Amino acid sequence: MNTLIPPLDNLEACIAFAHKINPKRQPLTIEKLRSFPGCEHYSDEEAQNIIQSFELLTAIIFEATTTGQNLCNSEGQVVYLSDNNQPAQIPEPLSKAA
């Protein structure tokens, strides 16, 4: 099931969304990354590089946010990564039976 990202207009909205998608605040692992559709084929090295990229991006955004830098450009344009001109969607992780 795909979910659209809600509008994240302020810090509170960002924090609420983060709590919704990761309520236990567990770090992303190779196994968790592979649970997302389309990510099953990553090697351990590829998955680890992706996770490190996410961690770096998170640190950059956190630093910019806490120092008061505006990360949004109101004059920017939307760039679509697929041909259907739809906003990006975040897939839900696959549930594993307990």
PDB file of C-alpha atoms in Angstrom:
ATOM      1  CA  MET A   1       0.000   0.000   0.000  1.00  0.00           C
ATOM      2  CA  ASN A   2       1.376   3.378  -0.973  1.00  0.00           C
ATOM      3  CA  THR A   3       0.830   6.451   1.142  1.00  0.00           C
ATOM      4  CA  LEU A   4       1.221  10.024   0.095  1.00  0.00           C
ATOM      5  CA  ILE A   5       3.443  12.208   2.210  1.00  0.00           C
ATOM      6  CA  PRO A   6       1.287  14.712   4.109  1.00  0.00           C
ATOM      7  CA  PRO A   7       2.143  18.419   3.925  1.00  0.00           C
ATOM      8  CA  LEU A   8       5.101  19.013   6.240  1.00  0.00           C
ATOM      9  CA  ASP A   9       4.762  22.754   6.673  1.00  0.00           C
ATOM     10  CA  ASN A  10       6.401  23.077  10.069  1.00  0.00           C
ATOM     11  CA  LEU A  11       8.642  21.279  12.521  1.00  0.00           C
ATOM     12  CA  GLU A  12       5.713  19.837  14.474  1.00  0.00           C
ATOM     13  CA  ALA A  13       4.284  18.260  11.309  1.00  0.00           C
ATOM     14  CA  CYS A  14       7.675  16.753  10.486  1.00  0.00           C
ATOM     15  CA  ILE A  15       8.046  15.307  13.977  1.00  0.00           C
ATOM     16  CA  ALA A  16       4.504  13.902  13.924  1.00  0.00           C
ATOM     17  CA  PHE A  17       5.148  12.242  10.556  1.00  0.00           C
ATOM     18  CA  ALA A  18       8.429  10.761  11.794  1.00  0.00           C
ATOM     19  CA  HIS A  19       6.664   9.310  14.838  1.00  0.00           C
ATOM     20  CA  LYS A  20       3.940   7.877  12.602  1.00  0.00           C
ATOM     21  CA  ILE A  21       6.289   6.044  10.260  1.00  0.00           C
ATOM     22  CA  ASN A  22       8.727   4.923  12.980  1.00  0.00           C
ATOM     23  CA  PRO A  23       6.971   5.028  16.377  1.00  0.00           C
ATOM     24  CA  LYS A  24       9.620   2.910  18.130  1.00  0.00           C
ATOM     25  CA  ARG A  25      12.456   5.086  16.760  1.00  0.00           C
ATOM     26  CA  GLN A  26      14.318   2.075  15.459  1.00  0.00           C
ATOM     27  CA  PRO A  27      17.284   2.714  13.176  1.00  0.00           C
ATOM     28  CA  LEU A  28      17.023   1.618   9.564  1.00  0.00           C
ATOM     29  CA  THR A  29      18.706  -1.745   9.058  1.00  0.00           C
ATOM     30  CA  ILE A  30      19.596  -3.651   5.919  1.00  0.00           C
ATOM     31  CA  GLU A  31      16.762  -6.083   6.621  1.00  0.00           C
ATOM     32  CA  LYS A  32      14.232  -3.279   7.145  1.00  0.00           C
ATOM     33  CA  LEU A  33      15.356  -1.513   3.952  1.00  0.00           C
ATOM     34  CA  ARG A  34      14.868  -4.755   2.016  1.00  0.00           C
ATOM     35  CA  SER A  35      11.299  -5.010   3.349  1.00  0.00           C
ATOM     36  CA  PHE A  36      10.238  -2.110   1.098  1.00  0.00           C
ATOM     37  CA  PRO A  37       8.955  -3.026  -2.378  1.00  0.00           C
ATOM     38  CA  GLY A  38      11.696  -2.666  -4.968  1.00  0.00           C
ATOM     39  CA  CYS A  39      14.502  -2.845  -2.397  1.00  0.00           C
ATOM     40  CA  GLU A  40      14.628  -6.631  -2.023  1.00  0.00           C
ATOM     41  CA  HIS A  41      17.509  -7.080  -4.482  1.00  0.00           C
ATOM     42  CA  TYR A  42      20.077  -4.781  -2.825  1.00  0.00           C
ATOM     43  CA  SER A  43      23.327  -6.418  -1.782  1.00  0.00           C
ATOM     44  CA  ASP A  44      24.548  -5.823   1.763  1.00  0.00           C
ATOM     45  CA  GLU A  45      27.037  -3.246   0.467  1.00  0.00           C
ATOM     46  CA  GLU A  46      24.428  -1.391  -1.612  1.00  0.00           C
ATOM     47  CA  ALA A  47      21.949  -1.380   1.268  1.00  0.00           C
ATOM     48  CA  GLN A  48      24.577  -0.094   3.701  1.00  0.00           C
ATOM     49  CA  ASN A  49      25.500   2.714   1.284  1.00  0.00           C
ATOM     50  CA  ILE A  50      21.832   3.701   0.972  1.00  0.00           C
ATOM     51  CA  ILE A  51      21.436   3.739   4.760  1.00  0.00           C
ATOM     52  CA  GLN A  52      24.575   5.874   5.146  1.00  0.00           C
ATOM     53  CA  SER A  53      23.218   8.281   2.524  1.00  0.00           C
ATOM     54  CA  PHE A  54      19.960   8.598   4.479  1.00  0.00           C
ATOM     55  CA  GLU A  55      21.909   9.222   7.687  1.00  0.00           C
ATOM     56  CA  LEU A  56      23.994  11.939   6.016  1.00  0.00           C
ATOM     57  CA  LEU A  57      20.919  13.586   4.504  1.00  0.00           C
ATOM     58  CA  THR A  58      19.214  13.484   7.899  1.00  0.00           C
ATOM     59  CA  ALA A  59      22.213  15.141   9.551  1.00  0.00           C
ATOM     60  CA  ILE A  60      22.298  17.871   6.896  1.00  0.00           C
ATOM     61  CA  ILE A  61      18.579  18.587   7.249  1.00  0.00           C
ATOM     62  CA  PHE A  62      18.794  18.542  11.058  1.00  0.00           C
ATOM     63  CA  GLU A  63      21.724  20.965  11.063  1.00  0.00           C
ATOM     64  CA  ALA A  64      20.017  23.310   8.615  1.00  0.00           C
ATOM     65  CA  THR A  65      16.770  23.188  10.585  1.00  0.00           C
ATOM     66  CA  THR A  66      18.355  23.801  13.977  1.00  0.00           C
ATOM     67  CA  THR A  67      20.445  26.694  12.672  1.00  0.00           C
ATOM     68  CA  GLY A  68      17.376  28.367  11.198  1.00  0.00           C
ATOM     69  CA  GLN A  69      18.257  27.906   7.550  1.00  0.00           C
ATOM     70  CA  ASN A  70      15.306  27.727   5.191  1.00  0.00           C
ATOM     71  CA  LEU A  71      15.493  24.545   3.138  1.00  0.00           C
ATOM     72  CA  CYS A  72      12.490  25.438   1.002  1.00  0.00           C
ATOM     73  CA  ASN A  73      12.712  27.450  -2.164  1.00  0.00           C
ATOM     74  CA  SER A  74       9.320  28.921  -2.939  1.00  0.00           C
ATOM     75  CA  GLU A  75      10.392  29.529  -6.521  1.00  0.00           C
ATOM     76  CA  GLY A  76      11.459  25.926  -7.075  1.00  0.00           C
ATOM     77  CA  GLN A  77       9.719  23.552  -9.398  1.00  0.00           C
ATOM     78  CA  VAL A  78       8.445  20.026  -8.909  1.00  0.00           C
ATOM     79  CA  VAL A  79      10.583  17.356 -10.541  1.00  0.00           C
ATOM     80  CA  TYR A  80       8.801  14.082 -11.269  1.00  0.00           C
ATOM     81  CA  LEU A  81      10.821  10.886 -11.309  1.00  0.00           C
ATOM     82  CA  SER A  82       8.278   8.934 -13.313  1.00  0.00           C
ATOM     83  CA  ASP A  83       6.228   9.559 -16.418  1.00  0.00           C
ATOM     84  CA  ASN A  84       2.832   9.752 -14.716  1.00  0.00           C
ATOM     85  CA  ASN A  85       3.375  13.254 -13.223  1.00  0.00           C
ATOM     86  CA  GLN A  86       2.346  12.159  -9.740  1.00  0.00           C
ATOM     87  CA  PRO A  87       4.059  13.219  -6.502  1.00  0.00           C
ATOM     88  CA  ALA A  88       6.426  10.688  -4.985  1.00  0.00           C
ATOM     89  CA  GLN A  89       4.880   8.077  -2.713  1.00  0.00           C
ATOM     90  CA  ILE A  90       6.447   6.312   0.242  1.00  0.00           C
ATOM     91  CA  PRO A  91       5.681   2.592   0.251  1.00  0.00           C
ATOM     92  CA  GLU A  92       4.640   0.911   3.460  1.00  0.00           C
ATOM     93  CA  PRO A  93       7.083  -1.762   4.693  1.00  0.00           C
ATOM     94  CA  LEU A  94       6.035  -5.341   4.061  1.00  0.00           C
ATOM     95  CA  SER A  95       4.603  -6.943   7.182  1.00  0.00           C
ATOM     96  CA  LYS A  96       6.057 -10.257   8.226  1.00  0.00           C
ATOM     97  CA  ALA A  97       3.882 -12.770  10.042  1.00  0.00           C
ATOM     98  CA  ALA A  98       4.920 -13.194  13.664  1.00  0.00           C
TER      99      ALA A  98
END
